[in-house]
Short mmCIF file of C-alpha atoms in Angstrom, two decimals:
data_model
loop_
_atom_site.label_atom_id
_atom_site.label_comp_id
_atom_site.label_asym_id
_atom_site.label_seq_id
_atom_site.Cartn_x
_atom_site.Cartn_y
_atom_site.Cartn_z
CA UNK A 141 0.19 -0.11 -0.24
CA UNK A 142 1.30 3.47 -1.05
CA UNK A 143 2.24 5.53 1.90
CA UNK A 144 0.65 8.80 2.50
CA UNK A 145 2.70 11.55 1.81
CA UNK A 146 3.86 13.47 4.84
CA UNK A 147 2.75 17.27 5.59
CA UNK A 148 6.12 18.99 5.81
CA UNK A 149 6.22 22.92 5.71
CA UNK A 150 9.96 23.06 4.86
CA UNK A 151 12.25 21.00 3.47
CA UNK A 152 14.19 18.83 5.67
CA UNK A 153 17.64 18.84 3.24
CA UNK A 154 17.51 22.14 2.21
CA UNK A 155 15.18 24.01 4.74
CA UNK A 156 13.35 25.83 2.03
CA UNK A 157 9.47 26.60 2.39
CA UNK A 158 7.34 24.20 0.84
CA UNK A 159 3.72 23.99 -0.88
CA UNK A 160 0.83 22.02 0.53
CA UNK A 161 1.29 18.74 -1.69
CA UNK A 162 4.87 19.30 -3.25
CA UNK A 163 6.19 15.46 -4.17
CA UNK A 164 9.83 17.50 -4.48
CA UNK A 165 11.27 20.14 -2.94
CA UNK A 166 11.37 23.14 -5.98
CA UNK A 167 15.01 24.53 -4.29
CA UNK A 168 17.32 21.39 -3.92
CA UNK A 169 14.59 18.53 -5.51
CA UNK A 170 14.61 16.40 -2.53
CA UNK A 171 12.38 13.69 -2.75
CA UNK A 172 9.58 14.41 -0.02
CA UNK A 173 8.32 10.98 -0.21
CA UNK A 174 11.69 9.46 1.74
CA UNK A 175 10.77 11.04 4.69
CA UNK A 176 8.20 8.51 6.73
CA UNK A 177 5.17 9.90 8.36
CA UNK A 178 5.72 9.62 11.90
CA UNK A 179 2.16 10.15 14.34
CA UNK A 180 2.19 12.69 16.93
CA UNK A 181 1.94 9.70 19.45
CA UNK A 182 5.30 7.87 18.21
CA UNK A 183 8.45 8.27 19.92
CA UNK A 184 10.71 10.49 17.84
CA UNK A 185 13.84 8.85 16.22
CA UNK A 186 17.03 10.28 16.39
CA UNK A 187 20.42 8.86 15.62
CA UNK A 188 22.78 7.52 18.40
CA UNK A 189 26.71 8.16 17.20
CA UNK A 190 26.53 4.39 15.90
CA UNK A 191 24.14 5.31 13.03
CA UNK A 192 21.32 3.31 14.66
CA UNK A 193 17.88 4.33 15.45
CA UNK A 194 17.30 5.19 19.22
CA UNK A 195 13.90 6.62 20.54
CA UNK A 196 13.63 9.80 22.47
CA UNK A 197 11.79 8.60 25.32
CA UNK A 198 10.26 12.30 26.33
CA UNK A 199 8.73 12.97 22.82
CA UNK A 200 10.44 16.25 22.84
CA UNK A 201 9.86 16.63 19.01
CA UNK A 202 13.06 16.77 18.20
CA UNK A 203 13.13 16.66 14.34
CA UNK A 204 14.76 13.60 12.79
CA UNK A 205 18.20 14.22 11.30
CA UNK A 206 18.07 14.39 7.69
CA UNK A 207 17.79 11.05 5.65
CA UNK A 208 19.80 10.48 2.21
CA UNK A 209 17.20 9.01 -0.22
CA UNK A 210 17.02 5.31 -0.32
CA UNK A 211 18.13 4.49 -3.51
CA UNK A 212 21.57 6.66 -2.73
CA UNK A 213 24.44 4.98 -0.31
CA UNK A 214 24.37 6.62 3.36
CA UNK A 215 27.24 8.07 4.83
CA UNK A 216 28.10 7.99 8.95
CA UNK A 217 28.81 10.36 11.13
CA UNK A 218 32.04 10.84 10.04
CA UNK A 219 31.67 11.08 6.16
CA UNK A 220 32.98 7.88 5.21
CA UNK A 221 30.42 5.45 2.77
CA UNK A 222 28.18 2.99 4.68
CA UNK A 223 28.08 -0.49 3.27
CA UNK A 224 24.40 -0.80 1.05
CA UNK A 225 21.55 -1.18 2.86
CA UNK A 226 18.80 -4.09 3.03
CA UNK A 227 16.46 -4.20 1.03
CA UNK A 228 13.76 -1.37 2.03
CA UNK A 229 16.14 -0.11 4.77
CA UNK A 230 18.26 3.14 4.91
CA UNK A 231 22.27 2.21 5.90
CA UNK A 232 21.55 3.05 9.00
CA UNK A 233 18.28 0.42 9.03
CA UNK A 234 15.14 2.96 9.47
CA UNK A 235 12.18 2.12 6.76
CA UNK A 236 11.63 4.47 4.28
CA UNK A 237 8.84 2.65 2.78
CA UNK A 238 6.71 4.16 5.68
CA UNK A 239 5.62 0.58 7.15
CA UNK A 240 5.47 -0.91 10.57
CA UNK A 241 9.12 -0.83 11.97
CA UNK A 242 10.67 -4.54 13.03
CA UNK A 243 11.77 -4.86 16.33
CA UNK A 244 15.27 -4.77 15.56
CA UNK A 245 16.85 -2.88 12.52
CA UNK A 246 19.07 -5.43 10.61
CA UNK A 247 22.81 -3.72 9.83
CA UNK A 248 25.39 -4.95 7.58
CA UNK A 249 28.65 -5.64 9.45
CA UNK A 250 31.33 -3.79 7.96
CA UNK A 251 33.95 -5.61 5.94
CA UNK A 252 36.42 -6.90 8.50
CA UNK A 253 39.27 -7.01 6.18
CA UNK A 254 38.45 -2.71 5.69
CA UNK A 255 37.97 -2.25 9.43
CA UNK A 256 41.42 -3.75 10.06
CA UNK A 257 43.15 -2.12 7.55
CA UNK A 258 41.78 1.22 8.69
CA UNK A 259 42.90 0.09 12.61
CA UNK A 260 46.00 -0.45 12.22
CA UNK A 261 49.04 1.76 12.43
CA UNK A 262 51.02 2.67 9.66
CA UNK A 263 54.63 1.68 10.21
CA UNK A 264 56.92 4.61 11.32
CA UNK A 265 59.35 5.75 8.44
CA UNK A 266 63.13 4.47 9.29
CA UNK A 267 65.53 7.58 10.20
CA UNK A 268 69.06 7.86 9.17
CA UNK A 269 71.31 6.67 11.53
CA UNK A 270 74.11 9.53 10.26
CA UNK A 271 71.82 12.40 9.50
CA UNK A 272 68.80 11.80 11.69
CA UNK A 273 66.59 13.59 9.32
CA UNK A 274 66.55 11.51 5.94
CA UNK A 275 64.09 8.79 5.14
CA UNK A 276 65.85 5.15 4.25
CA UNK A 277 64.85 3.30 1.28
CA UNK A 278 64.33 -0.30 0.48
CA UNK A 279 68.01 -1.11 -0.33
CA UNK A 280 69.39 0.33 3.07
CA UNK A 281 70.28 4.26 2.25
CA UNK A 282 69.69 6.97 3.61
CA UNK A 283 67.40 9.16 1.17
CA UNK A 284 69.00 12.19 2.16
CA UNK A 285 72.88 12.29 2.69
CA UNK A 286 73.14 8.87 1.18
CA UNK A 287 74.71 6.95 3.99
CA UNK A 288 74.68 3.23 4.25
CA UNK A 289 72.46 1.91 7.25
CA UNK A 290 73.25 -1.19 9.73
CA UNK A 291 72.91 -4.35 8.54
CA UNK A 292 72.01 -7.34 10.27
CA UNK A 293 76.02 -8.83 9.58
CA UNK A 294 77.90 -5.03 10.25
CA UNK A 295 78.43 -6.36 13.90
CA UNK A 296 78.27 -9.81 15.10
CA UNK A 297 78.88 -11.57 18.17
CA UNK A 298 78.52 -14.75 19.57
CA UNK A 299 79.70 -16.69 22.72
CA UNK A 300 79.67 -20.69 22.93
CA UNK A 301 80.83 -22.06 26.17
CA UNK A 302 84.58 -21.18 27.13
CA UNK A 303 84.55 -19.18 23.13
CA UNK A 304 83.63 -16.09 21.36
CA UNK A 305 83.67 -14.89 18.01
CA UNK A 306 83.40 -10.77 16.94
CA UNK A 307 82.82 -9.44 13.30
CA UNK A 308 82.62 -5.59 12.35
CA UNK A 309 82.11 -4.22 8.90
CA UNK A 310 84.76 -1.93 9.98
CA UNK A 311 85.43 1.68 8.97
CA UNK A 312 85.60 2.06 5.64
CA UNK A 313 83.85 -1.17 3.52
CA UNK A 314 79.88 -0.44 3.22
CA UNK A 315 79.38 -4.17 3.82
CA UNK A 316 80.83 -6.86 6.42
CA UNK A 317 81.84 -9.75 3.92
CA UNK A 318 83.37 -11.81 7.04
CA UNK A 319 81.70 -14.71 8.31
CA UNK A 320 82.44 -17.07 11.41
CA UNK A 321 81.29 -20.60 12.56
CA UNK A 322 81.81 -21.42 16.24
CA UNK A 323 80.67 -25.05 18.22
CA UNK A 324 80.67 -27.69 20.79
CA UNK A 325 80.46 -31.00 20.12
CA UNK A 326 81.78 -34.44 22.28
CA UNK A 327 84.11 -37.21 21.09
CA UNK A 328 83.40 -40.86 20.77
CA UNK A 329 85.37 -40.62 24.23
CA UNK A 330 83.24 -38.27 25.90
CA UNK A 331 85.56 -35.72 25.56
CA UNK A 332 84.57 -32.26 24.57
CA UNK A 333 86.34 -30.67 20.69
CA UNK A 334 85.36 -27.06 19.85
CA UNK A 335 85.44 -26.05 16.52
CA UNK A 336 85.76 -22.53 14.90
CA UNK A 337 86.02 -21.66 11.57
CA UNK A 338 86.71 -17.88 9.86
CA UNK A 339 86.07 -16.90 6.69
CA UNK A 340 86.91 -13.65 4.66
CA UNK A 341 85.07 -12.96 1.33
CA UNK A 342 87.29 -11.74 -1.76
CA UNK A 343 85.92 -8.32 -2.60
CA UNK A 344 86.65 -8.23 -6.48
CA UNK A 345 84.66 -11.16 -6.64
CA UNK A 346 80.66 -11.45 -7.15
CA UNK A 347 78.60 -12.22 -3.98
CA UNK A 348 81.46 -12.16 -1.55
CA UNK A 349 79.21 -12.24 1.38
CA UNK A 350 77.63 -14.98 0.31
CA UNK A 351 80.44 -16.92 -0.54
CA UNK A 352 82.15 -16.42 3.07
CA UNK A 353 78.68 -17.18 4.99
CA UNK A 354 78.38 -20.57 2.99
CA UNK A 355 81.76 -21.45 3.51
CA UNK A 356 82.28 -21.16 7.35
CA UNK A 357 78.10 -22.54 7.80
CA UNK A 358 79.39 -25.73 5.41
CA UNK A 359 82.86 -26.22 7.37
CA UNK A 360 81.16 -25.68 10.78
CA UNK A 361 78.53 -28.51 10.17
CA UNK A 362 81.37 -30.81 8.78
CA UNK A 363 83.36 -30.53 11.55
CA UNK A 364 80.64 -31.26 14.31
CA UNK A 365 79.14 -34.05 12.50
CA UNK A 366 82.57 -35.72 12.06
CA UNK A 367 84.38 -35.46 14.78
CA UNK A 368 81.69 -37.12 16.80
CA UNK A 369 81.68 -40.05 14.65
CA UNK A 370 85.59 -40.62 15.53
CA UNK A 371 87.31 -39.14 12.39
CA UNK A 372 90.79 -37.92 13.18
CA UNK A 373 90.60 -33.88 14.01
CA UNK A 374 93.05 -33.03 11.11
CA UNK A 375 91.04 -35.33 8.26
CA UNK A 376 88.03 -33.88 9.48
CA UNK A 377 89.50 -30.17 9.11
CA UNK A 378 90.60 -31.41 5.76
CA UNK A 379 87.19 -32.65 4.68
CA UNK A 380 85.65 -29.68 6.31
CA UNK A 381 87.43 -27.73 3.88
CA UNK A 382 86.67 -29.90 0.56
CA UNK A 383 82.99 -28.97 1.60
CA UNK A 384 83.17 -25.62 2.15
CA UNK A 385 84.99 -25.15 -1.34
CA UNK A 386 81.58 -27.06 -3.18
CA UNK A 387 79.40 -24.81 -0.74
CA UNK A 388 81.39 -22.05 -2.53
CA UNK A 389 81.31 -23.45 -6.12
CA UNK A 390 77.72 -24.14 -6.40
CA UNK A 391 76.96 -20.01 -5.59
CA UNK A 392 78.64 -19.96 -9.07
CA UNK A 393 75.61 -21.98 -10.60
CA UNK A 394 72.66 -19.66 -8.92
CA UNK A 395 70.82 -17.25 -10.76
CA UNK A 396 71.62 -14.56 -8.29
CA UNK A 397 75.40 -14.74 -9.26
CA UNK A 398 74.72 -13.94 -12.91
CA UNK A 399 72.25 -10.98 -12.20
CA UNK A 400 75.15 -9.73 -10.46
CA UNK A 401 78.15 -10.46 -12.08
CA UNK A 402 80.26 -7.90 -13.60
CA UNK A 403 82.53 -8.21 -16.34
CA UNK A 404 85.52 -7.47 -14.21
CA UNK A 405 84.27 -9.86 -11.14
CA UNK A 406 85.54 -13.10 -10.97
CA UNK A 407 83.07 -16.47 -9.37
CA UNK A 408 82.08 -15.51 -5.93
CA UNK A 409 85.15 -16.54 -3.42
CA UNK A 410 86.39 -16.53 0.18
CA UNK A 411 89.40 -17.78 2.28
CA UNK A 412 88.99 -20.06 5.16
CA UNK A 413 90.75 -20.30 8.32
CA UNK A 414 89.69 -23.17 11.33
CA UNK A 415 90.80 -24.75 14.77
CA UNK A 416 89.63 -27.45 16.29
CA UNK A 417 90.99 -27.93 20.16
CA UNK A 418 90.62 -30.97 21.99
CA UNK A 419 92.07 -32.34 25.25
CA UNK A 420 96.14 -32.05 24.66
CA UNK A 421 95.48 -31.60 20.48
CA UNK A 422 95.28 -28.06 18.31
CA UNK A 423 94.53 -28.95 14.80
CA UNK A 424 94.41 -26.02 12.38
CA UNK A 425 93.54 -25.59 8.46
CA UNK A 426 93.05 -22.49 5.94
CA UNK A 427 93.02 -21.86 2.39
CA UNK A 428 93.93 -17.84 1.91
CA UNK A 429 95.71 -15.50 3.89
CA UNK A 430 93.44 -15.86 7.34
CA UNK A 431 95.45 -16.71 10.21
CA UNK A 432 95.96 -18.36 13.40
CA UNK A 433 98.08 -17.33 15.97
CA UNK A 434 98.95 -19.32 19.82
CA UNK A 435 98.93 -17.06 22.55
CA UNK A 436 100.23 -19.24 25.62
CA UNK A 437 98.64 -18.00 29.17
CA UNK A 438 102.06 -17.69 30.81
CA UNK A 439 102.97 -14.77 28.73
CA UNK A 440 106.46 -15.60 29.65
CA UNK A 441 106.48 -17.99 26.88
CA UNK A 442 106.52 -17.14 22.96
CA UNK A 443 103.57 -16.45 21.09
CA UNK A 444 103.41 -18.45 17.54
CA UNK A 445 101.81 -17.76 14.21
CA UNK A 446 100.84 -21.54 13.21
CA UNK A 447 99.56 -20.88 9.57
CA UNK A 448 101.32 -19.52 6.13
CA UNK A 449 99.30 -17.38 4.29
CA UNK A 450 98.64 -18.63 0.34
CA UNK A 451 99.83 -14.99 -0.64
CA UNK A 452 102.24 -12.80 -3.67
CA UNK A 453 104.25 -11.88 -0.37
CA UNK A 454 104.41 -15.33 1.60
CA UNK A 455 106.03 -16.26 -1.76
CA UNK A 456 108.13 -13.84 -2.30
CA UNK A 457 109.71 -14.21 1.19
CA UNK A 458 109.83 -18.45 0.72
CA UNK A 459 111.41 -18.19 -2.48
CA UNK A 460 114.21 -15.63 -0.67
CA UNK A 461 113.50 -13.20 -3.09
CA UNK A 462 112.36 -10.24 -0.58
CA UNK A 463 112.24 -10.24 3.24
CA UNK A 464 109.26 -10.21 5.01
CA UNK A 465 109.64 -6.74 5.88
CA UNK A 466 109.96 -5.99 1.61
CA UNK A 467 107.46 -8.13 0.80
CA UNK A 468 104.81 -6.84 2.94
CA UNK A 469 105.41 -3.16 2.19
CA UNK A 470 104.48 -3.91 -1.66
CA UNK A 471 101.43 -2.98 -2.93
CA UNK A 472 100.94 -6.84 -4.04
CA UNK A 473 101.36 -8.11 -0.81
CA UNK A 474 98.13 -9.18 -0.21
CA UNK A 475 97.07 -10.39 -3.35
CA UNK A 476 95.95 -14.13 -3.02
CA UNK A 477 97.23 -17.37 -4.30
CA UNK A 478 94.90 -19.66 -2.55
CA UNK A 479 91.02 -19.63 -2.29
CA UNK A 480 87.87 -21.09 -2.48
CA UNK A 481 85.81 -20.24 -5.14
CA UNK A 482 84.67 -22.05 -8.82
CA UNK A 483 87.46 -19.62 -10.72
CA UNK A 484 90.50 -21.03 -7.87
CA UNK A 485 93.15 -23.15 -8.74
CA UNK A 486 93.49 -26.95 -7.71
CA UNK A 487 92.17 -26.90 -3.85
CA UNK A 488 95.24 -27.33 -1.71
CA UNK A 489 93.56 -27.40 1.94
CA UNK A 490 96.55 -26.64 4.53
CA UNK A 491 96.26 -28.74 7.84
CA UNK A 492 98.72 -29.03 10.72
CA UNK A 493 98.05 -30.33 14.33
CA UNK A 494 99.75 -29.28 17.35
CA UNK A 495 100.06 -30.50 20.97
CA UNK A 496 100.73 -27.74 22.82
CA UNK A 497 102.43 -28.43 26.56
CA UNK A 498 100.64 -25.36 28.55
CA UNK A 499 97.44 -23.42 28.62
CA UNK A 500 96.68 -20.85 26.50
CA UNK A 501 94.45 -19.11 23.47
CA UNK A 502 93.86 -19.73 20.08
CA UNK A 503 93.21 -16.13 18.02
CA UNK A 504 91.37 -17.02 14.81
CA UNK A 505 91.07 -13.91 12.72
CA UNK A 506 90.90 -12.75 9.08
CA UNK A 507 93.75 -9.83 7.91
CA UNK A 508 91.31 -7.46 8.49
CA UNK A 509 92.98 -7.84 12.46
CA UNK A 510 96.23 -9.42 11.67
CA UNK A 511 96.85 -6.17 9.60
CA UNK A 512 97.20 -4.27 12.85
CA UNK A 513 99.59 -6.98 15.01
CA UNK A 514 100.99 -9.24 12.22
CA UNK A 515 103.66 -10.68 14.42
CA UNK A 516 102.51 -12.94 17.00
CA UNK A 517 104.65 -11.26 19.47
CA UNK A 518 102.02 -8.11 18.77
CA UNK A 519 99.03 -10.35 18.48
CA UNK A 520 99.98 -11.18 22.26
CA UNK A 521 100.60 -8.37 23.13
CA UNK A 522 97.07 -6.33 22.71
CA UNK A 523 95.02 -9.89 23.55
CA UNK A 524 94.05 -9.42 27.08
CA UNK A 525 95.48 -11.66 29.67
CA UNK A 526 92.18 -12.84 30.90
CA UNK A 527 90.98 -13.88 27.13
CA UNK A 528 91.06 -17.71 28.42
CA UNK A 529 88.60 -16.82 30.73
CA UNK A 530 86.57 -14.00 29.29
CA UNK A 531 86.90 -14.71 25.77
CA UNK A 532 84.09 -12.29 24.20
CA UNK A 533 85.84 -9.96 26.11
CA UNK A 534 89.31 -10.87 24.34
CA UNK A 535 87.69 -10.95 20.89
CA UNK A 536 85.96 -7.33 21.73
CA UNK A 537 89.19 -6.00 22.61
CA UNK A 538 91.25 -7.42 19.52
CA UNK A 539 88.41 -5.89 17.27
CA UNK A 540 88.34 -2.96 19.06
CA UNK A 541 91.97 -2.46 18.49
CA UNK A 542 92.05 -3.01 14.68
CA UNK A 543 89.56 -0.35 14.20
CA UNK A 544 90.99 2.42 16.73
CA UNK A 545 93.38 1.44 13.95
CA UNK A 546 91.71 2.74 11.27
CA UNK A 547 89.50 0.00 10.46
CA UNK A 548 90.48 0.11 6.70
CA UNK A 549 89.06 -3.78 6.36
CA UNK A 550 86.11 -6.27 8.02
CA UNK A 551 87.32 -7.54 10.87
CA UNK A 552 86.50 -10.94 12.36
CA UNK A 553 88.28 -13.09 15.01
CA UNK A 554 87.38 -15.98 16.69
CA UNK A 555 88.80 -16.50 20.53
CA UNK A 556 89.24 -20.51 21.85
CA UNK A 557 91.14 -21.25 25.06
CA UNK A 558 93.40 -24.24 24.90
CA UNK A 559 92.93 -26.19 28.70
CA UNK A 560 95.91 -27.35 30.11
CA UNK A 561 97.00 -30.83 29.05
CA UNK A 562 97.39 -33.71 31.00
CA UNK A 563 100.74 -34.67 29.92
CA UNK A 564 103.29 -31.98 27.45
CA UNK A 565 103.95 -33.17 24.16
CA UNK A 566 105.73 -31.50 21.31
CA UNK A 567 104.07 -30.52 18.08
CA UNK A 568 102.99 -33.07 15.52
#
């Protein structure tokens, strides 16, 4: 049944005067039939804050808030579009067809996905650590000053039982291309074995940071798997270097290498040096120019370097063509002659075993550290006297020494205490 036209003296939309019998407002065109009739004794409907109808119990006669036509989308009090209304109802649930009001007005619930999006606060922009003004882009650089922001590998520290390792980007490089791996395991007789691996990515190669990380993980995993099976530590070290070499070789076949490869760059490559410490036995292994130093707890005894560099300078000294001072002063001194990578020469892992006759500390490091403490006596002078019982502190001090000296390269060091042997023995 057609509802009766309400008697209005003014348009509820624009409040302009109306003539009796008008169906549309002459000023704004508002459809007057959209206004529901309201008997004098019916409660006044007002809109609460949520947009739902509520009764005015006092019957004050306050006119209802103006409603939009039924065929137009409604808006909430804040001005945002409301969901489409159910047939015969406005978006607020008030009927416009003049029919009897239901006991409850069916309201369409808002889309929970939209609600969640509106409620979720936006992530605050990352501010540059250098200029404190620019925003950081997705590549990790400040849009204002261009400063590279700290990355996860810029400074890493790890402590595992009696040993520890620290790696730092240094002061001149834009990223850290070093990596390390330390861990402990039990030998078949139940005694403990400590493992430390340190790798240095070759900067002139593609993806040097990935190469060092892959090598350190592969070598560490190989040692920690082989030693509990009874493999001799020196053979286990050899096998670990081979496993690391295969891991780095595999990077050259990945699509990421092809995308990043430049004409002047080689395949992913890195150096590796490692140590295994057991009761009474110290085994070292290496390829490249990263080093292992032995520093006795009794500083009255001499310290020693336990590895020989695969480098141009070392070859000149070994051939008797230059003194050590002359060779390492040459600009070609740090050109390496051995490395892990698909374009390396035939792999020749170096290993050696020692049986120190006293307790001491094993320092496993990249050239970013030993460039600032090259001789064994210099390394012993920098290493804190309590490094055997505070290895993390000792590693931090050594890294700090390199940074204070200029930090021209990435700096990585592992500090591994060697326990007092049950009986002395010479080197093997």
